mmCIF file of C-alpha atoms in Angstrom:
data_model
loop_
_atom_site.group_PDB
_atom_site.id
_atom_site.type_symbol
_atom_site.label_atom_id
_atom_site.label_comp_id
_atom_site.label_asym_id
_atom_site.label_seq_id
_atom_site.Cartn_x
_atom_site.Cartn_y
_atom_site.Cartn_z
ATOM 1 C CA UNK S 139 -2.126 -18.885 24.832
ATOM 2 C CA UNK S 140 -5.427 -20.737 24.865
ATOM 3 C CA UNK S 141 -8.077 -19.100 22.715
ATOM 4 C CA UNK S 142 -11.741 -19.998 22.957
ATOM 5 C CA UNK S 143 -13.502 -19.831 19.563
ATOM 6 C CA UNK S 144 -15.685 -16.720 19.594
ATOM 7 C CA UNK S 145 -19.427 -16.544 19.140
ATOM 8 C CA UNK S 146 -19.436 -15.730 15.451
ATOM 9 C CA UNK S 147 -23.019 -16.670 14.688
ATOM 10 C CA UNK S 148 -24.191 -13.269 13.444
ATOM 11 C CA UNK S 149 -21.130 -12.895 11.230
ATOM 12 C CA UNK S 150 -21.644 -16.332 9.739
ATOM 13 C CA UNK S 151 -25.420 -16.066 9.338
ATOM 14 C CA UNK S 152 -25.767 -12.463 8.178
ATOM 15 C CA UNK S 153 -22.488 -11.237 6.741
ATOM 16 C CA UNK S 154 -21.567 -12.155 3.159
ATOM 17 C CA UNK S 155 -19.278 -15.063 2.349
ATOM 18 C CA UNK S 156 -16.937 -12.522 0.748
ATOM 19 C CA UNK S 157 -15.380 -11.728 4.137
ATOM 20 C CA UNK S 158 -11.768 -12.874 4.256
ATOM 21 C CA UNK S 159 -9.375 -11.556 6.925
ATOM 22 C CA UNK S 160 -11.681 -12.672 9.738
ATOM 23 C CA UNK S 161 -11.392 -16.271 8.560
ATOM 24 C CA UNK S 162 -7.690 -16.325 9.405
ATOM 25 C CA UNK S 163 -8.184 -14.457 12.674
ATOM 26 C CA UNK S 164 -11.174 -16.137 14.411
ATOM 27 C CA UNK S 165 -11.630 -13.631 17.215
ATOM 28 C CA UNK S 166 -14.017 -10.776 17.971
ATOM 29 C CA UNK S 167 -11.787 -7.747 18.487
ATOM 30 C CA UNK S 168 -12.840 -5.044 20.910
ATOM 31 C CA UNK S 169 -10.012 -2.568 21.559
ATOM 32 C CA UNK S 170 -6.713 -1.504 20.045
ATOM 33 C CA UNK S 171 -3.791 0.705 21.003
ATOM 34 C CA UNK S 172 -0.496 1.180 19.213
ATOM 35 C CA UNK S 173 0.721 -2.131 17.818
ATOM 36 C CA UNK S 174 -1.750 -4.272 19.754
ATOM 37 C CA UNK S 175 -5.369 -5.407 19.490
ATOM 38 C CA UNK S 176 -7.432 -7.009 22.249
ATOM 39 C CA UNK S 177 -10.357 -9.323 21.684
ATOM 40 C CA UNK S 178 -13.539 -9.377 23.736
ATOM 41 C CA UNK S 179 -12.140 -12.171 25.908
ATOM 42 C CA UNK S 180 -9.079 -10.118 26.833
ATOM 43 C CA UNK S 181 -6.524 -11.873 24.634
ATOM 44 C CA UNK S 182 -3.854 -9.510 23.270
ATOM 45 C CA UNK S 183 -2.433 -9.705 19.752
ATOM 46 C CA UNK S 184 0.606 -7.966 18.289
ATOM 47 C CA UNK S 185 -0.373 -6.504 14.923
ATOM 48 C CA UNK S 186 2.027 -7.121 12.036
ATOM 49 C CA UNK S 187 -0.594 -6.250 9.424
ATOM 50 C CA UNK S 188 -1.588 -2.710 10.468
ATOM 51 C CA UNK S 189 -4.845 -2.530 8.574
ATOM 52 C CA UNK S 190 -3.136 -3.667 5.331
ATOM 53 C CA UNK S 191 -0.894 -0.621 5.688
ATOM 54 C CA UNK S 192 -3.646 1.800 6.725
ATOM 55 C CA UNK S 193 -2.356 2.103 10.279
ATOM 56 C CA UNK S 194 1.289 3.072 9.787
ATOM 57 C CA UNK S 195 1.165 5.033 13.056
ATOM 58 C CA UNK S 196 -0.599 2.337 15.043
ATOM 59 C CA UNK S 197 -4.120 1.966 16.396
ATOM 60 C CA UNK S 198 -5.718 4.950 18.111
ATOM 61 C CA UNK S 199 -2.551 7.020 17.916
ATOM 62 C CA UNK S 200 -2.908 9.590 20.738
ATOM 63 C CA UNK S 201 -1.714 12.514 18.613
ATOM 64 C CA UNK S 202 -4.375 12.006 15.955
ATOM 65 C CA UNK S 203 -7.021 10.952 18.473
ATOM 66 C CA UNK S 204 -6.648 14.191 20.423
ATOM 67 C CA UNK S 205 -6.910 16.295 17.249
ATOM 68 C CA UNK S 206 -9.974 14.328 16.108
ATOM 69 C CA UNK S 207 -11.765 14.531 19.470
ATOM 70 C CA UNK S 208 -11.146 18.279 19.691
ATOM 71 C CA UNK S 209 -12.500 18.778 16.168
ATOM 72 C CA UNK S 210 -15.651 16.739 16.811
ATOM 73 C CA UNK S 211 -16.202 18.400 20.176
ATOM 74 C CA UNK S 212 -16.332 21.854 18.552
ATOM 75 C CA UNK S 213 -18.783 20.664 15.879
ATOM 76 C CA UNK S 214 -16.312 20.855 13.038
ATOM 77 C CA UNK S 215 -17.561 19.928 9.578
ATOM 78 C CA UNK S 216 -17.794 16.146 9.116
ATOM 79 C CA UNK S 217 -19.074 15.821 5.545
ATOM 80 C CA UNK S 218 -18.181 18.570 3.121
ATOM 81 C CA UNK S 219 -18.350 17.253 -0.463
ATOM 82 C CA UNK S 220 -15.593 19.304 -2.092
ATOM 83 C CA UNK S 221 -16.478 22.525 -0.296
ATOM 84 C CA UNK S 222 -13.727 24.706 1.080
ATOM 85 C CA UNK S 223 -13.381 24.090 4.819
ATOM 86 C CA UNK S 224 -10.882 25.047 7.459
ATOM 87 C CA UNK S 225 -9.914 21.393 7.903
ATOM 88 C CA UNK S 226 -9.209 20.928 4.205
ATOM 89 C CA UNK S 227 -7.233 24.171 4.047
ATOM 90 C CA UNK S 228 -5.070 23.123 7.004
ATOM 91 C CA UNK S 229 -4.360 19.755 5.379
ATOM 92 C CA UNK S 230 -3.496 21.220 1.962
ATOM 93 C CA UNK S 231 -1.205 23.858 3.449
ATOM 94 C CA UNK S 232 0.540 21.311 5.665
ATOM 95 C CA UNK S 233 0.880 18.759 2.853
ATOM 96 C CA UNK S 234 2.404 21.433 0.634
ATOM 97 C CA UNK S 235 4.810 22.774 3.269
ATOM 98 C CA UNK S 236 5.856 19.484 4.904
ATOM 99 C CA UNK S 237 5.757 17.020 1.990
ATOM 100 C CA UNK S 238 5.693 18.620 -1.470
ATOM 101 C CA UNK S 239 7.911 21.700 -1.195
ATOM 102 C CA UNK S 240 10.841 20.058 0.643
ATOM 103 C CA UNK S 241 10.915 17.387 -2.076
ATOM 104 C CA UNK S 242 10.430 19.909 -4.913
ATOM 105 C CA UNK S 243 7.410 17.954 -6.172
ATOM 106 C CA UNK S 244 5.212 19.946 -8.588
ATOM 107 C CA UNK S 245 1.905 18.239 -7.835
ATOM 108 C CA UNK S 246 -1.675 19.385 -7.756
ATOM 109 C CA UNK S 247 -3.882 17.545 -5.255
ATOM 110 C CA UNK S 248 -7.152 15.859 -6.209
ATOM 111 C CA UNK S 249 -9.545 14.210 -3.755
ATOM 112 C CA UNK S 250 -11.151 11.519 -5.940
ATOM 113 C CA UNK S 251 -13.055 9.545 -3.306
ATOM 114 C CA UNK S 252 -12.203 7.853 -0.038
ATOM 115 C CA UNK S 253 -10.475 4.638 -1.127
ATOM 116 C CA UNK S 254 -7.342 3.590 -2.965
ATOM 117 C CA UNK S 255 -9.164 2.215 -5.978
ATOM 118 C CA UNK S 256 -10.907 5.593 -6.351
ATOM 119 C CA UNK S 257 -7.503 7.216 -6.691
ATOM 120 C CA UNK S 258 -6.375 4.647 -9.267
ATOM 121 C CA UNK S 259 -9.550 5.072 -11.315
ATOM 122 C CA UNK S 260 -8.993 8.840 -11.343
ATOM 123 C CA UNK S 261 -5.348 8.407 -12.372
ATOM 124 C CA UNK S 262 -6.222 6.109 -15.285
ATOM 125 C CA UNK S 263 -9.068 8.352 -16.386
ATOM 126 C CA UNK S 264 -6.866 11.448 -16.292
ATOM 127 C CA UNK S 265 -4.036 9.771 -18.213
ATOM 128 C CA UNK S 266 -6.434 8.716 -20.954
ATOM 129 C CA UNK S 267 -7.938 12.202 -21.109
ATOM 130 C CA UNK S 268 -4.522 13.890 -21.339
ATOM 131 C CA UNK S 269 -3.066 11.562 -23.972
ATOM 132 C CA UNK S 270 -6.218 10.740 -25.911
ATOM 133 C CA UNK S 271 -5.418 7.027 -25.814
ATOM 134 C CA UNK S 272 -7.028 4.046 -24.092
ATOM 135 C CA UNK S 273 -4.252 1.534 -23.437
ATOM 136 C CA UNK S 274 -2.558 1.312 -20.032
ATOM 137 C CA UNK S 275 0.505 -0.860 -19.345
ATOM 138 C CA UNK S 276 0.783 -2.547 -15.951
ATOM 139 C CA UNK S 277 3.024 -5.297 -14.604
ATOM 140 C CA UNK S 278 2.907 -8.960 -13.725
ATOM 141 C CA UNK S 279 1.654 -9.588 -10.163
ATOM 142 C CA UNK S 280 0.409 -6.008 -9.841
ATOM 143 C CA UNK S 281 -2.495 -5.107 -7.579
ATOM 144 C CA UNK S 282 -4.267 -1.761 -7.996
ATOM 145 C CA UNK S 283 -7.775 -2.223 -6.608
ATOM 146 C CA UNK S 284 -11.091 -4.022 -6.980
ATOM 147 C CA UNK S 285 -13.168 -1.706 -9.190
ATOM 148 C CA UNK S 286 -13.215 -2.486 -12.908
ATOM 149 C CA UNK S 287 -10.593 -0.025 -14.128
ATOM 150 C CA UNK S 288 -8.219 -0.970 -11.333
ATOM 151 C CA UNK S 289 -8.832 -4.687 -11.900
ATOM 152 C CA UNK S 290 -7.944 -4.281 -15.563
ATOM 153 C CA UNK S 291 -4.393 -3.367 -14.506
ATOM 154 C CA UNK S 292 -4.227 -5.989 -11.716
ATOM 155 C CA UNK S 293 -2.474 -9.296 -12.337
ATOM 156 C CA UNK S 294 -4.089 -11.700 -9.868
ATOM 157 C CA UNK S 295 -6.314 -14.153 -11.785
ATOM 158 C CA UNK S 296 -8.634 -14.811 -8.834
ATOM 159 C CA UNK S 297 -9.293 -11.095 -8.288
ATOM 160 C CA UNK S 298 -9.752 -10.464 -12.025
ATOM 161 C CA UNK S 299 -12.241 -13.310 -12.357
ATOM 162 C CA UNK S 300 -14.532 -11.579 -9.891
ATOM 163 C CA UNK S 301 -15.221 -8.821 -12.435
ATOM 164 C CA UNK S 302 -17.574 -11.069 -14.409
ATOM 165 C CA UNK S 303 -16.877 -9.194 -17.653
ATOM 166 C CA UNK S 304 -13.844 -8.802 -19.918
ATOM 167 C CA UNK S 305 -11.223 -6.468 -18.474
ATOM 168 C CA UNK S 306 -9.925 -4.415 -21.362
ATOM 169 C CA UNK S 307 -7.443 -1.693 -22.327
ATOM 170 C CA UNK S 308 -4.718 -3.028 -20.025
ATOM 171 C CA UNK S 309 -1.544 -4.838 -21.094
ATOM 172 C CA UNK S 310 0.823 -6.568 -18.623
ATOM 173 C CA UNK S 311 4.604 -6.403 -18.912
ATOM 174 C CA UNK S 312 7.245 -8.262 -16.862
ATOM 175 C CA UNK S 313 7.984 -6.674 -13.476
ATOM 176 C CA UNK S 314 11.567 -6.329 -12.325
ATOM 177 C CA UNK S 315 13.266 -9.762 -12.163
ATOM 178 C CA UNK S 316 10.124 -11.539 -13.376
ATOM 179 C CA UNK S 317 12.315 -13.333 -15.935
ATOM 180 C CA UNK S 318 15.112 -14.015 -13.399
ATOM 181 C CA UNK S 319 17.493 -11.541 -15.011
ATOM 182 C CA UNK S 320 17.771 -13.613 -18.190
ATOM 183 C CA UNK S 321 16.339 -10.882 -20.401
ATOM 184 C CA UNK S 322 17.473 -7.241 -20.479
ATOM 185 C CA UNK S 323 15.051 -4.883 -18.723
ATOM 186 C CA UNK S 324 12.180 -3.697 -20.944
ATOM 187 C CA UNK S 325 13.434 -5.550 -24.047
ATOM 188 C CA UNK S 326 9.968 -6.991 -24.720
ATOM 189 C CA UNK S 327 8.222 -3.701 -23.926
ATOM 190 C CA UNK S 328 10.487 -1.693 -26.230
ATOM 191 C CA UNK S 329 10.144 -4.229 -29.041
ATOM 192 C CA UNK S 330 6.328 -4.111 -28.878
ATOM 193 C CA UNK S 331 6.380 -0.299 -28.952
ATOM 194 C CA UNK S 332 8.661 -0.263 -31.995
ATOM 195 C CA UNK S 333 6.878 -2.951 -34.016
ATOM 196 C CA UNK S 334 3.841 -1.736 -35.971
ATOM 197 C CA UNK S 335 2.690 -5.340 -36.121
ATOM 198 C CA UNK S 336 2.896 -6.060 -32.386
ATOM 199 C CA UNK S 337 -0.783 -5.402 -31.722
ATOM 200 C CA UNK S 338 -0.015 -3.104 -28.794
ATOM 201 C CA UNK S 339 -1.927 0.134 -29.010
ATOM 202 C CA UNK S 340 0.272 3.053 -27.976
ATOM 203 C CA UNK S 341 -0.244 3.364 -24.216
ATOM 204 C CA UNK S 342 -1.445 6.495 -22.491
ATOM 205 C CA UNK S 343 0.408 5.529 -19.324
ATOM 206 C CA UNK S 344 2.288 2.919 -17.355
ATOM 207 C CA UNK S 345 1.203 2.167 -13.777
ATOM 208 C CA UNK S 346 3.632 0.562 -11.324
ATOM 209 C CA UNK S 347 4.175 -0.227 -7.644
ATOM 210 C CA UNK S 348 7.751 0.220 -6.439
ATOM 211 C CA UNK S 349 7.132 -2.719 -4.107
ATOM 212 C CA UNK S 350 4.329 -5.104 -5.025
ATOM 213 C CA UNK S 351 2.620 -5.771 -1.711
ATOM 214 C CA UNK S 352 -0.250 -8.077 -2.644
ATOM 215 C CA UNK S 353 1.882 -9.559 -5.428
ATOM 216 C CA UNK S 354 4.362 -11.057 -2.963
ATOM 217 C CA UNK S 355 6.633 -8.223 -1.713
ATOM 218 C CA UNK S 356 8.425 -7.924 -5.025
ATOM 219 C CA UNK S 357 10.895 -5.038 -4.735
ATOM 220 C CA UNK S 358 11.792 -3.053 -7.848
ATOM 221 C CA UNK S 359 15.416 -1.951 -8.048
ATOM 222 C CA UNK S 360 16.028 1.817 -8.201
ATOM 223 C CA UNK S 361 17.827 1.438 -11.532
ATOM 224 C CA UNK S 362 14.836 -0.467 -12.955
ATOM 225 C CA UNK S 363 12.492 2.320 -11.889
ATOM 226 C CA UNK S 364 14.789 4.959 -13.385
ATOM 227 C CA UNK S 365 14.905 3.034 -16.656
ATOM 228 C CA UNK S 366 11.116 2.799 -16.647
ATOM 229 C CA UNK S 367 10.782 6.545 -16.086
ATOM 230 C CA UNK S 368 13.186 7.149 -18.970
ATOM 231 C CA UNK S 369 11.234 4.787 -21.222
ATOM 232 C CA UNK S 370 8.024 6.643 -20.450
ATOM 233 C CA UNK S 371 9.636 9.979 -21.313
ATOM 234 C CA UNK S 372 11.070 8.701 -24.593
ATOM 235 C CA UNK S 373 7.818 7.031 -25.649
ATOM 236 C CA UNK S 374 5.438 9.822 -24.601
ATOM 237 C CA UNK S 375 3.684 7.807 -21.914
ATOM 238 C CA UNK S 376 2.720 9.065 -18.477
ATOM 239 C CA UNK S 377 4.240 7.305 -15.472
ATOM 240 C CA UNK S 378 1.792 6.525 -12.636
ATOM 241 C CA UNK S 379 3.212 5.287 -9.337
ATOM 242 C CA UNK S 380 0.675 3.535 -7.148
ATOM 243 C CA UNK S 381 1.898 4.440 -3.668
ATOM 244 C CA UNK S 382 -1.276 3.443 -1.861
ATOM 245 C CA UNK S 383 0.313 0.782 0.351
ATOM 246 C CA UNK S 384 4.010 1.660 0.066
ATOM 247 C CA UNK S 385 3.686 5.420 0.518
ATOM 248 C CA UNK S 386 3.306 7.422 3.722
ATOM 249 C CA UNK S 387 6.698 6.190 4.928
ATOM 250 C CA UNK S 388 6.272 2.441 4.602
ATOM 251 C CA UNK S 389 9.598 2.028 2.760
ATOM 252 C CA UNK S 390 11.388 4.784 4.675
ATOM 253 C CA UNK S 391 10.923 8.010 2.725
ATOM 254 C CA UNK S 392 7.416 9.472 2.591
ATOM 255 C CA UNK S 393 7.047 8.403 -1.049
ATOM 256 C CA UNK S 394 8.454 5.027 -2.005
ATOM 257 C CA UNK S 395 9.828 6.349 -5.326
ATOM 258 C CA UNK S 396 12.136 8.883 -3.669
ATOM 259 C CA UNK S 397 15.005 6.392 -3.355
ATOM 260 C CA UNK S 398 15.043 5.977 -7.138
ATOM 261 C CA UNK S 399 15.245 9.729 -7.706
ATOM 262 C CA UNK S 400 12.287 9.812 -10.106
ATOM 263 C CA UNK S 401 9.321 12.199 -10.287
ATOM 264 C CA UNK S 402 6.258 10.327 -11.576
ATOM 265 C CA UNK S 403 3.653 12.228 -13.593
ATOM 266 C CA UNK S 404 0.832 10.896 -11.390
ATOM 267 C CA UNK S 405 0.899 9.368 -7.890
ATOM 268 C CA UNK S 406 -1.933 7.646 -6.034
ATOM 269 C CA UNK S 407 -1.957 7.807 -2.219
ATOM 270 C CA UNK S 408 -4.418 6.372 0.295
ATOM 271 C CA UNK S 409 -4.379 3.925 3.249
ATOM 272 C CA UNK S 410 -2.222 5.749 5.832
ATOM 273 C CA UNK S 411 -2.559 9.286 4.483
ATOM 274 C CA UNK S 412 -5.237 10.036 7.103
ATOM 275 C CA UNK S 413 -2.947 8.611 9.785
ATOM 276 C CA UNK S 414 -5.810 7.216 11.816
ATOM 277 C CA UNK S 415 -7.366 4.642 9.506
ATOM 278 C CA UNK S 416 -10.064 7.024 8.288
ATOM 279 C CA UNK S 417 -10.915 6.760 4.558
ATOM 280 C CA UNK S 418 -9.024 9.290 2.450
ATOM 281 C CA UNK S 419 -7.215 9.130 -0.863
ATOM 282 C CA UNK S 420 -5.286 11.539 -3.066
ATOM 283 C CA UNK S 421 -4.480 11.602 -6.741
ATOM 284 C CA UNK S 422 -1.416 13.782 -7.238
ATOM 285 C CA UNK S 423 -0.339 14.987 -10.678
ATOM 286 C CA UNK S 424 1.884 17.542 -12.361
ATOM 287 C CA UNK S 425 0.198 20.899 -12.835
ATOM 288 C CA UNK S 426 0.162 20.751 -16.619
ATOM 289 C CA UNK S 427 -1.945 17.571 -16.446
ATOM 290 C CA UNK S 428 -4.781 19.321 -14.605
ATOM 291 C CA UNK S 429 -7.180 19.303 -17.576
ATOM 292 C CA UNK S 430 -10.292 18.329 -15.644
ATOM 293 C CA UNK S 431 -13.509 20.263 -16.192
ATOM 294 C CA UNK S 432 -15.310 21.209 -12.957
ATOM 295 C CA UNK S 433 -17.297 18.194 -11.763
ATOM 296 C CA UNK S 434 -15.956 15.913 -14.504
ATOM 297 C CA UNK S 435 -14.827 13.436 -11.864
ATOM 298 C CA UNK S 436 -16.554 13.732 -8.511
ATOM 299 C CA UNK S 437 -17.886 11.746 -5.563
ATOM 300 C CA UNK S 438 -19.990 12.266 -2.484
ATOM 301 C CA UNK S 439 -17.322 11.371 0.086
ATOM 302 C CA UNK S 440 -14.367 13.386 -1.185
ATOM 303 C CA UNK S 441 -14.677 15.793 1.731
ATOM 304 C CA UNK S 442 -13.968 13.535 4.715
ATOM 305 C CA UNK S 443 -13.012 16.401 7.014
ATOM 306 C CA UNK S 444 -12.215 14.297 10.112
ATOM 307 C CA UNK S 445 -9.619 12.533 7.920
ATOM 308 C CA UNK S 446 -8.180 15.926 6.922
ATOM 309 C CA UNK S 447 -7.801 16.730 10.627
ATOM 310 C CA UNK S 448 -5.968 13.525 11.514
ATOM 311 C CA UNK S 449 -3.848 13.704 8.341
ATOM 312 C CA UNK S 450 -2.707 17.214 9.245
ATOM 313 C CA UNK S 451 -1.824 16.119 12.782
ATOM 314 C CA UNK S 452 0.095 13.132 11.371
ATOM 315 C CA UNK S 453 2.216 15.240 9.030
ATOM 316 C CA UNK S 454 3.020 17.783 11.713
ATOM 317 C CA UNK S 455 3.890 15.151 14.309
ATOM 318 C CA UNK S 456 5.866 12.666 12.200
ATOM 319 C CA UNK S 457 7.119 14.312 9.017
ATOM 320 C CA UNK S 458 8.214 17.833 9.907
ATOM 321 C CA UNK S 459 11.663 16.887 11.246
ATOM 322 C CA UNK S 460 12.864 13.932 9.155
ATOM 323 C CA UNK S 461 13.040 11.506 12.088
ATOM 324 C CA UNK S 462 10.299 9.137 10.908
ATOM 325 C CA UNK S 463 12.339 7.929 7.938
ATOM 326 C CA UNK S 464 15.401 7.243 10.112
ATOM 327 C CA UNK S 465 13.290 5.347 12.634
ATOM 328 C CA UNK S 466 11.672 3.196 9.934
ATOM 329 C CA UNK S 467 14.977 2.322 8.292
ATOM 330 C CA UNK S 468 16.467 1.345 11.662
ATOM 331 C CA UNK S 469 13.502 -0.905 12.423
ATOM 332 C CA UNK S 470 13.824 -2.347 8.919
ATOM 333 C CA UNK S 471 17.403 -3.367 9.629
ATOM 334 C CA UNK S 472 16.163 -5.094 12.777
ATOM 335 C CA UNK S 473 13.647 -7.081 10.719
ATOM 336 C CA UNK S 474 16.190 -7.978 8.043
ATOM 337 C CA UNK S 475 18.647 -9.382 10.568
ATOM 338 C CA UNK S 476 15.945 -11.505 12.183
ATOM 339 C CA UNK S 477 14.724 -12.842 8.825
ATOM 340 C CA UNK S 478 18.280 -13.623 7.746
ATOM 341 C CA UNK S 479 18.784 -15.700 10.894
ATOM 342 C CA UNK S 480 15.414 -17.406 10.427
ATOM 343 C CA UNK S 481 16.113 -18.322 6.784
ATOM 344 C CA UNK S 482 19.580 -19.596 7.670
ATOM 345 C CA UNK S 483 18.154 -21.815 10.416
ATOM 346 C CA UNK S 484 15.451 -23.226 8.132
ATOM 347 C CA UNK S 485 17.371 -23.295 4.847
ATOM 348 C CA UNK S 486 16.108 -26.788 4.051
ATOM 349 C CA UNK S 487 12.579 -25.385 3.785
ATOM 350 C CA UNK S 488 13.620 -23.277 0.816
ATOM 351 C CA UNK S 489 12.570 -20.123 2.632
ATOM 352 C CA UNK S 490 13.776 -16.703 1.445
ATOM 353 C CA UNK S 491 13.076 -13.099 2.410
ATOM 354 C CA UNK S 492 12.932 -9.684 0.755
ATOM 355 C CA UNK S 493 11.701 -6.200 1.496
ATOM 356 C CA UNK S 494 12.417 -2.530 2.181
ATOM 357 C CA UNK S 495 11.852 -0.262 5.154
ATOM 358 C CA UNK S 496 9.089 -1.911 7.177
ATOM 359 C CA UNK S 497 7.522 -4.094 4.501
ATOM 360 C CA UNK S 498 8.978 -7.597 4.315
ATOM 361 C CA UNK S 499 8.043 -10.950 2.894
ATOM 362 C CA UNK S 500 9.038 -14.473 3.862
ATOM 363 C CA UNK S 501 8.566 -16.794 0.884
ATOM 364 C CA UNK S 502 8.226 -20.568 1.226
ATOM 365 C CA UNK S 503 8.982 -23.094 -1.495
ATOM 366 C CA UNK S 504 5.864 -24.959 -0.355
ATOM 367 C CA UNK S 505 3.078 -22.355 -0.652
ATOM 368 C CA UNK S 506 0.858 -24.081 1.919
ATOM 369 C CA UNK S 507 3.442 -23.516 4.622
ATOM 370 C CA UNK S 508 2.927 -19.722 4.559
ATOM 371 C CA UNK S 509 -0.714 -20.097 5.556
ATOM 372 C CA UNK S 510 0.256 -22.612 8.239
ATOM 373 C CA UNK S 511 2.760 -20.145 9.672
ATOM 374 C CA UNK S 512 0.142 -17.366 9.782
ATOM 375 C CA UNK S 513 -2.358 -19.687 11.499
ATOM 376 C CA UNK S 514 0.176 -20.716 14.125
ATOM 377 C CA UNK S 515 1.258 -17.109 14.624
ATOM 378 C CA UNK S 516 -2.343 -16.166 15.397
ATOM 379 C CA UNK S 517 -2.495 -18.882 18.041
ATOM 380 C CA UNK S 518 0.664 -17.374 19.539
ATOM 381 C CA UNK S 519 -0.810 -13.860 19.531
ATOM 382 C CA UNK S 520 0.588 -12.373 16.309
ATOM 383 C CA UNK S 521 -1.464 -11.134 13.341
ATOM 384 C CA UNK S 522 0.098 -11.905 9.949
ATOM 385 C CA UNK S 523 -1.254 -12.314 6.425
ATOM 386 C CA UNK S 524 -0.095 -13.988 3.232
ATOM 387 C CA UNK S 525 0.457 -12.477 -0.207
ATOM 388 C CA UNK S 526 1.688 -13.576 -3.602
ATOM 389 C CA UNK S 527 -0.125 -15.368 -6.460
ATOM 390 C CA UNK S 528 -0.136 -18.645 -4.511
ATOM 391 C CA UNK S 529 -0.318 -17.071 -1.035
ATOM 392 C CA UNK S 530 3.234 -18.338 -0.644
ATOM 393 C CA UNK S 531 4.603 -15.261 1.139
ATOM 394 C CA UNK S 532 4.160 -14.324 4.800
ATOM 395 C CA UNK S 533 3.756 -10.556 4.739
ATOM 396 C CA UNK S 534 5.108 -8.318 7.508
ATOM 397 C CA UNK S 535 3.574 -4.828 7.814
ATOM 398 C CA UNK S 536 4.063 -3.697 11.416
ATOM 399 C CA UNK S 537 3.221 -0.105 12.379
ATOM 400 C CA UNK S 538 6.069 2.316 11.691
ATOM 401 C CA UNK S 539 5.753 3.497 15.288
ATOM 402 C CA UNK S 540 6.353 0.058 16.757
ATOM 403 C CA UNK S 541 8.969 -0.050 19.506
ATOM 404 C CA UNK S 542 12.160 -2.092 19.129
ATOM 405 C CA UNK S 543 10.995 -4.389 21.943
ATOM 406 C CA UNK S 544 7.580 -4.967 20.347
ATOM 407 C CA UNK S 545 9.203 -5.627 16.989
ATOM 408 C CA UNK S 546 11.602 -8.109 18.573
ATOM 409 C CA UNK S 547 8.694 -9.823 20.326
ATOM 410 C CA UNK S 548 6.826 -10.191 17.053
ATOM 411 C CA UNK S 549 9.865 -11.495 15.203
ATOM 412 C CA UNK S 550 10.509 -14.075 17.917
ATOM 413 C CA UNK S 551 6.869 -15.156 17.688
ATOM 414 C CA UNK S 552 7.226 -15.476 13.911
ATOM 415 C CA UNK S 553 10.282 -17.661 14.399
ATOM 416 C CA UNK S 554 8.316 -19.876 16.803
ATOM 417 C CA UNK S 555 5.487 -20.152 14.294
ATOM 418 C CA UNK S 556 7.856 -21.207 11.525
ATOM 419 C CA UNK S 557 9.533 -23.763 13.785
ATOM 420 C CA UNK S 558 6.150 -25.183 14.763
ATOM 421 C CA UNK S 559 5.333 -25.974 11.133
ATOM 422 C CA UNK S 560 8.567 -27.812 10.353
#
């Protein structure tokens, strides 16, 4: 496909240098449907990034679009602060009946603000309030958001440096397999907790991703997560699972921690919870932790009612019958087989793969090659991004609703992109 560089003058002259994704995808996009975007020149692109996991059900999903258009057409509430509205009631009732009760999850629902980092900030703040302690333990290569509290528990040095001030009250521990299995799980963590001379203040909570997306698609084993949950119970620390990117079915089950059989004290959810890409986030926590005073943590855009409408439609359409999880796991097997063949063919490149459900990573021994693969994929009509501390991993996040044929097309394009960089 021949792509003419777009007229980007206004973006380059007026928009901040902080923009990033658009640098790897030099096109002006105009329309999108399902797993595809179209630029203003009519070129079509298969989307294996899905809004960084915010579009699990594809672009302009017709189920959510119809519900949203009907709601707007009847002058439904758009902005509602935290007022009671019919749209919020419908979402809460559906979330309780379709998601929480079938999983026997004892959570209260808090709307902390519209983005993932808002949910993380609320989780950290609540944990500190409940336990009366400041310290939070996170993990190597973690990513939890770009506001100061979230950055303090994020591992990436480049992201942390952007804070401009010291990031305090967070302590990193080794994520699963960070030490290549040479050290028993949590040996260092346990030793620091036991030793009065370790310098580690007793933590209020531990925050973890079951799969580190931005950190390089690092997958925690179920037994590691169970051991972490047990450690938190024994040491009187709250367990926070950040399910912002890996929740809403990305790994198969609605919550990514379900496979491990654990029940975190606090869970953060965002990205695809609205189903349509509209801003919405949730902070879920066990009922006994609901110690907030009215208005103690608030925000103007907690009541994004159009997002409640599309979220309700999403849950009813995709999560009421258990088929979404089966579909995602089947597509995940399709990806795994393709990546296995690709890595076998290019074994001399030192390329490996890992993942769960429909989140996968292709890691290259030469970090620069991952960016080259993504650039070539774009030229071939496939949107991909990198992740990992050195951007050494090609990250695959296709919509969960992608068809087997579309997924196969994208995987073949990925294989062509890798071959073109050899």
